[in-house]
Amino acid sequence: MTPGKLLFVAEASTRYHRARAAYFDGLAKSLTIASVVMGGGAFATLLANRPALAPLAGLVIALLNAYRLVGKPEQSAIQHRDWLRQWSEILAEIQTNDPPAKEVLNDWIKRRQKIEAECAGDMVALKAYCFNQALSALGRKATPYPLAFRHRLFKHMLRFTHAFDAFNADQGQTGVPPRQGAPSA
């Protein structure tokens, strides 16, 4: 892997993990607010005139809290912030070591592989979105991924596993193959 390819991967990966951490932080806060509001006395007072809605509200509160217990958005946000920190360190080193010594480049590659080994699963539409942002940020001339409205809207919630398989993102000057060089999950 060349320093230019690694620079692009690091740039796209920092954007990816920053977006995932922000998403999980927001989700955790939203779930907390919804649970407090729906479970609070004020909500019970509002339902006093409609007692049939009380069981439904209880079910919604239970589902929100079950998701928090199983989905663990707070822990996901923490993990993505840690991966963001690791990628940011690599990105800063790449930007300040031009040209890098072979040992330094090998260290970056090993650290990249370690981060990617920890990441399980990926949000393909979000990766494509971050790839497009990295192209712009680095001034690279390449064809961006064609993102439909549904991809942008649900990029944090749905994997879109094979949405971009037919698209060749390696056109132009990115130097990054579409699957191997995309940001880590």
PDB file of C-alpha atoms in Angstrom:
ATOM      1  CA  MET A   1       0.000   0.000   0.000  1.00  0.00           C
ATOM      2  CA  THR A   2       1.299   3.416  -0.903  1.00  0.00           C
ATOM      3  CA  PRO A   3       1.262   6.422   1.434  1.00  0.00           C
ATOM      4  CA  GLY A   4      -1.273   8.102  -0.899  1.00  0.00           C
ATOM      5  CA  LYS A   5      -3.670   5.169  -0.645  1.00  0.00           C
ATOM      6  CA  LEU A   6      -3.244   5.016   3.105  1.00  0.00           C
ATOM      7  CA  LEU A   7      -3.841   8.770   3.377  1.00  0.00           C
ATOM      8  CA  PHE A   8      -7.152   8.340   1.554  1.00  0.00           C
ATOM      9  CA  VAL A   9      -8.194   5.363   3.701  1.00  0.00           C
ATOM     10  CA  ALA A  10      -7.288   7.241   6.886  1.00  0.00           C
ATOM     11  CA  GLU A  11      -9.199  10.337   5.760  1.00  0.00           C
ATOM     12  CA  ALA A  12     -12.311   8.343   4.852  1.00  0.00           C
ATOM     13  CA  SER A  13     -12.081   6.196   8.001  1.00  0.00           C
ATOM     14  CA  THR A  14     -11.853   9.182  10.347  1.00  0.00           C
ATOM     15  CA  ARG A  15     -14.971  10.600   8.703  1.00  0.00           C
ATOM     16  CA  TYR A  16     -16.735   7.229   8.992  1.00  0.00           C
ATOM     17  CA  HIS A  17     -16.004   6.723  12.686  1.00  0.00           C
ATOM     18  CA  ARG A  18     -16.776  10.361  13.537  1.00  0.00           C
ATOM     19  CA  ALA A  19     -20.177   9.934  11.858  1.00  0.00           C
ATOM     20  CA  ARG A  20     -20.879   6.611  13.613  1.00  0.00           C
ATOM     21  CA  ALA A  21     -19.891   7.982  17.036  1.00  0.00           C
ATOM     22  CA  ALA A  22     -22.107  11.036  16.548  1.00  0.00           C
ATOM     23  CA  TYR A  23     -24.994   8.842  15.397  1.00  0.00           C
ATOM     24  CA  PHE A  24     -24.757   6.541  18.428  1.00  0.00           C
ATOM     25  CA  ASP A  25     -24.382   9.487  20.817  1.00  0.00           C
ATOM     26  CA  GLY A  26     -27.504  11.073  19.367  1.00  0.00           C
ATOM     27  CA  LEU A  27     -29.396   7.791  19.424  1.00  0.00           C
ATOM     28  CA  ALA A  28     -28.519   7.165  23.066  1.00  0.00           C
ATOM     29  CA  LYS A  29     -29.603  10.666  24.046  1.00  0.00           C
ATOM     30  CA  SER A  30     -32.841  10.367  22.075  1.00  0.00           C
ATOM     31  CA  LEU A  31     -33.675   7.037  23.705  1.00  0.00           C
ATOM     32  CA  THR A  32     -33.014   8.500  27.144  1.00  0.00           C
ATOM     33  CA  ILE A  33     -35.195  11.527  26.474  1.00  0.00           C
ATOM     34  CA  ALA A  34     -38.005   9.395  25.037  1.00  0.00           C
ATOM     35  CA  SER A  35     -37.901   7.043  28.034  1.00  0.00           C
ATOM     36  CA  VAL A  36     -37.938   9.890  30.530  1.00  0.00           C
ATOM     37  CA  VAL A  37     -40.728  11.786  28.789  1.00  0.00           C
ATOM     38  CA  MET A  38     -42.877   8.733  28.141  1.00  0.00           C
ATOM     39  CA  GLY A  39     -42.280   7.254  31.557  1.00  0.00           C
ATOM     40  CA  GLY A  40     -42.678  10.488  33.467  1.00  0.00           C
ATOM     41  CA  GLY A  41     -45.615  11.648  35.487  1.00  0.00           C
ATOM     42  CA  ALA A  42     -46.400  14.367  32.948  1.00  0.00           C
ATOM     43  CA  PHE A  43     -46.948  11.737  30.282  1.00  0.00           C
ATOM     44  CA  ALA A  44     -49.156   9.718  32.615  1.00  0.00           C
ATOM     45  CA  THR A  45     -51.212  12.837  33.224  1.00  0.00           C
ATOM     46  CA  LEU A  46     -51.641  13.333  29.486  1.00  0.00           C
ATOM     47  CA  LEU A  47     -52.848   9.746  29.160  1.00  0.00           C
ATOM     48  CA  ALA A  48     -55.354  10.103  31.995  1.00  0.00           C
ATOM     49  CA  ASN A  49     -57.998  11.128  29.469  1.00  0.00           C
ATOM     50  CA  ARG A  50     -57.075   8.187  27.226  1.00  0.00           C
ATOM     51  CA  PRO A  51     -56.494   5.131  29.399  1.00  0.00           C
ATOM     52  CA  ALA A  52     -56.349   2.857  26.340  1.00  0.00           C
ATOM     53  CA  LEU A  53     -53.037   4.491  25.322  1.00  0.00           C
ATOM     54  CA  ALA A  54     -51.308   3.708  28.621  1.00  0.00           C
ATOM     55  CA  PRO A  55     -50.512   0.038  27.753  1.00  0.00           C
ATOM     56  CA  LEU A  56     -49.197   1.123  24.352  1.00  0.00           C
ATOM     57  CA  ALA A  57     -46.974   3.754  25.976  1.00  0.00           C
ATOM     58  CA  GLY A  58     -45.684   1.145  28.416  1.00  0.00           C
ATOM     59  CA  LEU A  59     -44.866  -1.192  25.527  1.00  0.00           C
ATOM     60  CA  VAL A  60     -42.981   1.563  23.670  1.00  0.00           C
ATOM     61  CA  ILE A  61     -40.989   2.404  26.803  1.00  0.00           C
ATOM     62  CA  ALA A  62     -40.151  -1.280  27.292  1.00  0.00           C
ATOM     63  CA  LEU A  63     -39.029  -1.618  23.647  1.00  0.00           C
ATOM     64  CA  LEU A  64     -36.850   1.506  23.833  1.00  0.00           C
ATOM     65  CA  ASN A  65     -35.173   0.290  26.993  1.00  0.00           C
ATOM     66  CA  ALA A  66     -34.772  -3.231  25.589  1.00  0.00           C
ATOM     67  CA  TYR A  67     -32.990  -1.781  22.580  1.00  0.00           C
ATOM     68  CA  ARG A  68     -30.701   0.246  24.839  1.00  0.00           C
ATOM     69  CA  LEU A  69     -29.893  -2.917  26.778  1.00  0.00           C
ATOM     70  CA  VAL A  70     -29.216  -5.060  23.707  1.00  0.00           C
ATOM     71  CA  GLY A  71     -28.044  -2.485  21.134  1.00  0.00           C
ATOM     72  CA  LYS A  72     -25.814  -0.582  23.575  1.00  0.00           C
ATOM     73  CA  PRO A  73     -25.587   2.654  21.583  1.00  0.00           C
ATOM     74  CA  GLU A  74     -23.484   4.301  24.306  1.00  0.00           C
ATOM     75  CA  GLN A  75     -20.841   1.558  24.070  1.00  0.00           C
ATOM     76  CA  SER A  76     -20.916   1.721  20.269  1.00  0.00           C
ATOM     77  CA  ALA A  77     -20.292   5.479  20.405  1.00  0.00           C
ATOM     78  CA  ILE A  78     -17.335   4.954  22.749  1.00  0.00           C
ATOM     79  CA  GLN A  79     -15.853   2.265  20.481  1.00  0.00           C
ATOM     80  CA  HIS A  80     -16.203   4.418  17.359  1.00  0.00           C
ATOM     81  CA  ARG A  81     -14.597   7.383  19.162  1.00  0.00           C
ATOM     82  CA  ASP A  82     -11.651   5.107  20.018  1.00  0.00           C
ATOM     83  CA  TRP A  83     -11.314   3.968  16.378  1.00  0.00           C
ATOM     84  CA  LEU A  84     -11.640   7.621  15.326  1.00  0.00           C
ATOM     85  CA  ARG A  85      -8.776   8.532  17.676  1.00  0.00           C
ATOM     86  CA  GLN A  86      -6.585   5.720  16.296  1.00  0.00           C
ATOM     87  CA  TRP A  87      -7.305   6.684  12.672  1.00  0.00           C
ATOM     88  CA  SER A  88      -6.735  10.372  13.479  1.00  0.00           C
ATOM     89  CA  GLU A  89      -3.305   9.516  14.880  1.00  0.00           C
ATOM     90  CA  ILE A  90      -2.417   7.603  11.720  1.00  0.00           C
ATOM     91  CA  LEU A  91      -3.777  10.435   9.554  1.00  0.00           C
ATOM     92  CA  ALA A  92      -1.684  13.029  11.421  1.00  0.00           C
ATOM     93  CA  GLU A  93       1.434  10.888  11.064  1.00  0.00           C
ATOM     94  CA  ILE A  94       0.827  10.410   7.342  1.00  0.00           C
ATOM     95  CA  GLN A  95       0.379  14.134   6.849  1.00  0.00           C
ATOM     96  CA  THR A  96       3.605  14.956   8.721  1.00  0.00           C
ATOM     97  CA  ASN A  97       5.860  12.218   7.250  1.00  0.00           C
ATOM     98  CA  ASP A  98       6.386  12.867   3.571  1.00  0.00           C
ATOM     99  CA  PRO A  99       7.926  10.647   2.360  1.00  0.00           C
ATOM    100  CA  PRO A 100       7.733   8.050   5.116  1.00  0.00           C
ATOM    101  CA  ALA A 101      10.449   5.535   5.856  1.00  0.00           C
ATOM    102  CA  LYS A 102       9.563   1.947   4.950  1.00  0.00           C
ATOM    103  CA  GLU A 103       9.384   0.996   8.654  1.00  0.00           C
ATOM    104  CA  VAL A 104       6.957   3.849   9.330  1.00  0.00           C
ATOM    105  CA  LEU A 105       4.741   2.851   6.401  1.00  0.00           C
ATOM    106  CA  ASN A 106       4.763  -0.759   7.614  1.00  0.00           C
ATOM    107  CA  ASP A 107       3.740   0.417  11.090  1.00  0.00           C
ATOM    108  CA  TRP A 108       0.796   2.384   9.652  1.00  0.00           C
ATOM    109  CA  ILE A 109      -0.334  -0.651   7.668  1.00  0.00           C
ATOM    110  CA  LYS A 110      -0.137  -2.886  10.748  1.00  0.00           C
ATOM    111  CA  ARG A 111      -2.115  -0.367  12.797  1.00  0.00           C
ATOM    112  CA  ARG A 112      -4.717  -0.125  10.031  1.00  0.00           C
ATOM    113  CA  GLN A 113      -5.106  -3.903   9.975  1.00  0.00           C
ATOM    114  CA  LYS A 114      -5.460  -3.983  13.763  1.00  0.00           C
ATOM    115  CA  ILE A 115      -8.229  -1.371  13.687  1.00  0.00           C
ATOM    116  CA  GLU A 116     -10.048  -3.115  10.839  1.00  0.00           C
ATOM    117  CA  ALA A 117      -9.798  -6.460  12.643  1.00  0.00           C
ATOM    118  CA  GLU A 118     -11.652  -4.940  15.605  1.00  0.00           C
ATOM    119  CA  CYS A 119     -14.408  -3.505  13.408  1.00  0.00           C
ATOM    120  CA  ALA A 120     -17.172  -6.003  12.731  1.00  0.00           C
ATOM    121  CA  GLY A 121     -19.651  -5.221   9.996  1.00  0.00           C
ATOM    122  CA  ASP A 122     -19.905  -2.063   8.022  1.00  0.00           C
ATOM    123  CA  MET A 123     -22.488   0.383   6.864  1.00  0.00           C
ATOM    124  CA  VAL A 124     -21.809   0.356   3.120  1.00  0.00           C
ATOM    125  CA  ALA A 125     -23.829   3.475   2.250  1.00  0.00           C
ATOM    126  CA  LEU A 126     -22.082   5.413   5.027  1.00  0.00           C
ATOM    127  CA  LYS A 127     -18.709   4.188   3.744  1.00  0.00           C
ATOM    128  CA  ALA A 128     -19.647   5.408   0.268  1.00  0.00           C
ATOM    129  CA  TYR A 129     -20.768   8.751   1.711  1.00  0.00           C
ATOM    130  CA  CYS A 130     -17.452   9.131   3.588  1.00  0.00           C
ATOM    131  CA  PHE A 131     -15.518   8.019   0.480  1.00  0.00           C
ATOM    132  CA  ASN A 132     -17.195  10.851  -1.454  1.00  0.00           C
ATOM    133  CA  GLN A 133     -16.366  13.357   1.301  1.00  0.00           C
ATOM    134  CA  ALA A 134     -12.739  12.203   1.392  1.00  0.00           C
ATOM    135  CA  LEU A 135     -12.482  12.622  -2.394  1.00  0.00           C
ATOM    136  CA  SER A 136     -13.593  16.207  -2.021  1.00  0.00           C
ATOM    137  CA  ALA A 137     -11.467  16.955   1.067  1.00  0.00           C
ATOM    138  CA  LEU A 138      -8.297  15.641  -0.572  1.00  0.00           C
ATOM    139  CA  GLY A 139      -9.067  17.179  -3.972  1.00  0.00           C
ATOM    140  CA  ARG A 140      -8.969  13.800  -5.708  1.00  0.00           C
ATOM    141  CA  LYS A 141     -10.411  13.443  -9.181  1.00  0.00           C
ATOM    142  CA  ALA A 142     -12.535  10.317  -9.231  1.00  0.00           C
ATOM    143  CA  THR A 143     -16.122   9.306  -9.765  1.00  0.00           C
ATOM    144  CA  PRO A 144     -18.002   9.527  -6.460  1.00  0.00           C
ATOM    145  CA  TYR A 145     -20.383   6.808  -5.370  1.00  0.00           C
ATOM    146  CA  PRO A 146     -23.915   7.489  -6.655  1.00  0.00           C
ATOM    147  CA  LEU A 147     -25.943   7.825  -3.443  1.00  0.00           C
ATOM    148  CA  ALA A 148     -29.704   7.693  -3.717  1.00  0.00           C
ATOM    149  CA  PHE A 149     -31.928   9.500  -1.230  1.00  0.00           C
ATOM    150  CA  ARG A 150     -32.612   6.215   0.591  1.00  0.00           C
ATOM    151  CA  HIS A 151     -28.859   5.641   1.007  1.00  0.00           C
ATOM    152  CA  ARG A 152     -28.346   9.066   2.571  1.00  0.00           C
ATOM    153  CA  LEU A 153     -31.461   8.788   4.732  1.00  0.00           C
ATOM    154  CA  PHE A 154     -30.767   5.320   6.152  1.00  0.00           C
ATOM    155  CA  LYS A 155     -26.960   5.193   5.957  1.00  0.00           C
ATOM    156  CA  HIS A 156     -26.644   4.641   9.716  1.00  0.00           C
ATOM    157  CA  MET A 157     -29.500   2.153  10.058  1.00  0.00           C
ATOM    158  CA  LEU A 158     -29.331  -0.181   7.044  1.00  0.00           C
ATOM    159  CA  ARG A 159     -26.236  -1.946   5.752  1.00  0.00           C
ATOM    160  CA  PHE A 160     -27.096  -1.798   2.012  1.00  0.00           C
ATOM    161  CA  THR A 161     -24.713  -4.738   1.734  1.00  0.00           C
ATOM    162  CA  HIS A 162     -24.516  -4.994  -2.071  1.00  0.00           C
ATOM    163  CA  ALA A 163     -25.798  -1.548  -3.070  1.00  0.00           C
ATOM    164  CA  PHE A 164     -22.542  -0.488  -4.735  1.00  0.00           C
ATOM    165  CA  ASP A 165     -21.115  -3.803  -5.956  1.00  0.00           C
ATOM    166  CA  ALA A 166     -21.535  -2.917  -9.652  1.00  0.00           C
ATOM    167  CA  PHE A 167     -19.956   0.531  -9.224  1.00  0.00           C
ATOM    168  CA  ASN A 168     -16.249   0.854  -9.984  1.00  0.00           C
ATOM    169  CA  ALA A 169     -14.977   3.409  -7.471  1.00  0.00           C
ATOM    170  CA  ASP A 170     -11.387   2.968  -8.639  1.00  0.00           C
ATOM    171  CA  GLN A 171     -11.873   5.272 -11.620  1.00  0.00           C
ATOM    172  CA  GLY A 172      -9.716   8.354 -11.510  1.00  0.00           C
ATOM    173  CA  GLN A 173      -6.898   9.147  -9.128  1.00  0.00           C
ATOM    174  CA  THR A 174      -8.051   7.631  -5.836  1.00  0.00           C
ATOM    175  CA  GLY A 175      -5.712   4.678  -5.943  1.00  0.00           C
ATOM    176  CA  VAL A 176      -8.151   2.859  -3.678  1.00  0.00           C
ATOM    177  CA  PRO A 177      -9.966  -0.300  -4.750  1.00  0.00           C
ATOM    178  CA  PRO A 178     -13.707  -0.187  -4.038  1.00  0.00           C
ATOM    179  CA  ARG A 179     -13.888  -2.932  -1.397  1.00  0.00           C
ATOM    180  CA  GLN A 180     -10.421  -3.230   0.153  1.00  0.00           C
ATOM    181  CA  GLY A 181      -9.654   0.477   0.361  1.00  0.00           C
ATOM    182  CA  ALA A 182     -12.974   1.696   1.671  1.00  0.00           C
ATOM    183  CA  PRO A 183     -12.933   2.981   5.234  1.00  0.00           C
ATOM    184  CA  SER A 184     -13.114   0.460   8.032  1.00  0.00           C
ATOM    185  CA  ALA A 185     -16.437  -0.153   9.761  1.00  0.00           C
TER     186      ALA A 185
END
